[in-house]
Tab-separated table of C-alpha atoms in Angstrom:
chain	number	residue	atom	x	y	z
A	89	MET	CA	0.266	-0.051	0.003
A	90	ILE	CA	2.590	2.526	0.781
A	91	LYS	CA	4.979	2.010	-2.196
A	92	ALA	CA	1.414	2.387	-4.484
A	93	LYS	CA	0.705	4.643	-2.761
A	94	THR	CA	4.272	6.710	-3.096
A	95	LYS	CA	3.685	5.847	-7.172
A	96	GLN	CA	1.435	7.536	-6.849
A	97	LEU	CA	2.463	10.302	-4.788
A	98	LYS	CA	5.575	11.241	-7.514
A	99	ARG	CA	2.936	10.655	-10.632
A	100	ALA	CA	1.566	14.054	-9.647
A	101	LEU	CA	4.536	15.912	-8.355
A	102	ARG	CA	6.770	15.325	-11.546
A	103	VAL	CA	3.432	16.176	-13.680
A	104	SER	CA	2.238	19.238	-12.075
A	105	SER	CA	5.973	20.438	-11.324
A	106	ARG	CA	5.952	20.027	-15.631
A	107	VAL	CA	2.371	21.545	-16.180
A	108	LYS	CA	3.699	25.167	-13.910
A	109	ASP	CA	7.643	25.293	-15.673
A	110	ARG	CA	6.569	24.871	-19.392
A	111	SER	CA	3.064	27.160	-20.026
A	112	ASP	CA	1.958	30.736	-19.889
A	113	LEU	CA	-1.734	29.091	-20.853
A	114	PRO	CA	-4.025	28.961	-17.601
A	115	ARG	CA	-3.807	26.088	-15.681
A	116	LEU	CA	-7.060	22.802	-15.776
A	117	ILE	CA	-6.864	20.789	-12.667
A	118	VAL	CA	-8.795	18.063	-12.237
A	119	LYS	CA	-9.857	16.154	-8.309
A	120	ARG	CA	-11.996	13.521	-7.519
A	121	SER	CA	-13.431	11.371	-5.224
A	122	ASN	CA	-14.923	8.671	-5.694
A	123	GLN	CA	-18.376	10.333	-5.905
A	124	HIS	CA	-17.127	14.139	-7.115
A	125	LEU	CA	-15.401	15.462	-9.507
A	126	HIS	CA	-14.110	19.085	-9.721
A	127	ALA	CA	-12.005	20.833	-12.131
A	128	GLN	CA	-10.886	24.523	-11.631
A	129	ILE	CA	-8.710	27.448	-13.715
A	130	ILE	CA	-6.241	28.225	-12.480
A	131	ASP	CA	-3.706	30.704	-13.613
A	132	ARG	CA	0.444	31.581	-13.340
A	133	SER	CA	-0.229	33.345	-10.374
A	134	GLY	CA	-2.196	31.414	-8.228
A	135	LYS	CA	-5.182	33.213	-9.190
A	136	VAL	CA	-8.592	31.015	-9.296
A	137	LEU	CA	-10.451	32.194	-12.750
A	138	ALA	CA	-13.224	29.441	-12.799
A	139	ALA	CA	-14.369	26.703	-11.207
A	140	PHE	CA	-17.328	24.002	-10.991
A	141	SER	CA	-17.948	21.138	-9.229
A	142	SER	CA	-19.977	18.188	-9.386
A	143	THR	CA	-21.615	18.761	-6.189
A	144	ALA	CA	-23.608	22.236	-7.993
A	145	LEU	CA	-25.279	19.949	-10.343
A	146	PRO	CA	-28.996	19.962	-9.925
A	147	ALA	CA	-29.566	16.167	-8.070
A	148	ASN	CA	-32.268	15.072	-10.444
A	149	LEU	CA	-29.266	15.298	-12.283
A	150	THR	CA	-27.456	13.367	-10.194
A	151	ASN	CA	-28.563	10.118	-8.820
A	152	LYS	CA	-29.589	9.304	-12.557
A	153	SER	CA	-26.652	9.516	-14.656
A	154	ASN	CA	-23.193	7.470	-14.458
A	155	LYS	CA	-20.102	8.952	-13.435
A	156	THR	CA	-18.544	9.765	-17.434
A	157	ASN	CA	-22.371	11.802	-17.610
A	158	ILE	CA	-21.066	13.618	-14.993
A	159	ALA	CA	-17.728	15.003	-16.169
A	160	LYS	CA	-19.242	15.357	-19.109
A	161	GLU	CA	-21.425	18.080	-17.855
A	162	VAL	CA	-18.954	19.778	-15.618
A	163	GLY	CA	-17.050	20.209	-18.975
A	164	VAL	CA	-19.928	22.261	-20.424
A	165	LYS	CA	-20.576	23.959	-16.847
A	166	LEU	CA	-16.607	24.785	-16.133
A	167	ALA	CA	-16.543	25.401	-20.670
A	168	ASP	CA	-19.484	28.010	-19.972
A	169	LEU	CA	-17.514	30.368	-17.280
A	170	ALA	CA	-14.345	30.502	-19.127
A	171	LYS	CA	-15.975	31.849	-21.834
A	172	LYS	CA	-17.682	34.634	-19.465
A	173	ASP	CA	-13.565	35.232	-18.931
A	174	ASN	CA	-13.068	35.291	-22.454
A	175	LEU	CA	-10.380	32.242	-21.804
A	176	THR	CA	-10.017	30.137	-25.146
A	177	ALA	CA	-7.714	27.303	-24.190
A	178	ALA	CA	-5.876	26.012	-20.517
A	179	VAL	CA	-3.676	23.073	-19.877
A	180	LEU	CA	-4.106	20.464	-18.441
A	181	ASP	CA	-2.689	19.694	-15.266
A	182	ARG	CA	-4.651	16.056	-14.253
A	183	GLY	CA	-2.508	15.288	-11.423
A	184	GLU	CA	-1.600	11.794	-10.173
A	185	TYR	CA	-5.203	10.807	-12.803
A	186	ARG	CA	-4.308	9.272	-15.308
A	187	PHE	CA	-5.708	10.576	-18.508
A	188	HIS	CA	-9.125	8.170	-18.901
A	189	GLY	CA	-12.752	7.351	-17.284
A	190	ARG	CA	-13.883	11.061	-15.600
A	191	VAL	CA	-11.008	13.008	-16.888
A	192	LYS	CA	-10.884	12.120	-20.181
A	193	ALA	CA	-14.670	13.042	-20.211
A	194	LEU	CA	-14.857	15.977	-18.534
A	195	VAL	CA	-11.426	17.484	-21.176
A	196	GLU	CA	-13.476	16.122	-24.313
A	197	SER	CA	-16.710	17.995	-23.557
A	198	LEU	CA	-14.431	20.861	-23.443
A	199	ASN	CA	-13.196	21.177	-26.053
A	200	GLU	CA	-16.086	20.321	-27.824
A	201	GLN	CA	-17.743	23.275	-26.055
A	202	GLY	CA	-14.520	25.337	-27.075
A	203	VAL	CA	-11.423	25.603	-24.528
A	204	LYS	CA	-8.815	24.046	-25.996
A	205	VAL	CA	-7.154	21.603	-23.381
């Protein structure tokens, strides 16, 4: 268990440090739990430009949908907030999570809405 957690933390540090060092674009930070998904767009100084969470979705949507569909809806809502702030591109900081499942669904829905990640 300790070895797996260590690998997870190393992956998170490696991915986040690469994203911070190499880009002038804002970062899209994704955090997920067993039930919820949180996404926020942060600029280089650490200011939150746009943020949305699955906890802010209506209860009737979250009870009837699976987690991947909820992630797509979070991406749509986050794209709407990003467009209001004239954000058209961001760099994905996936942290310790692999690019599949809910993380991939979130990014694909952002791309479909016009925010390039």
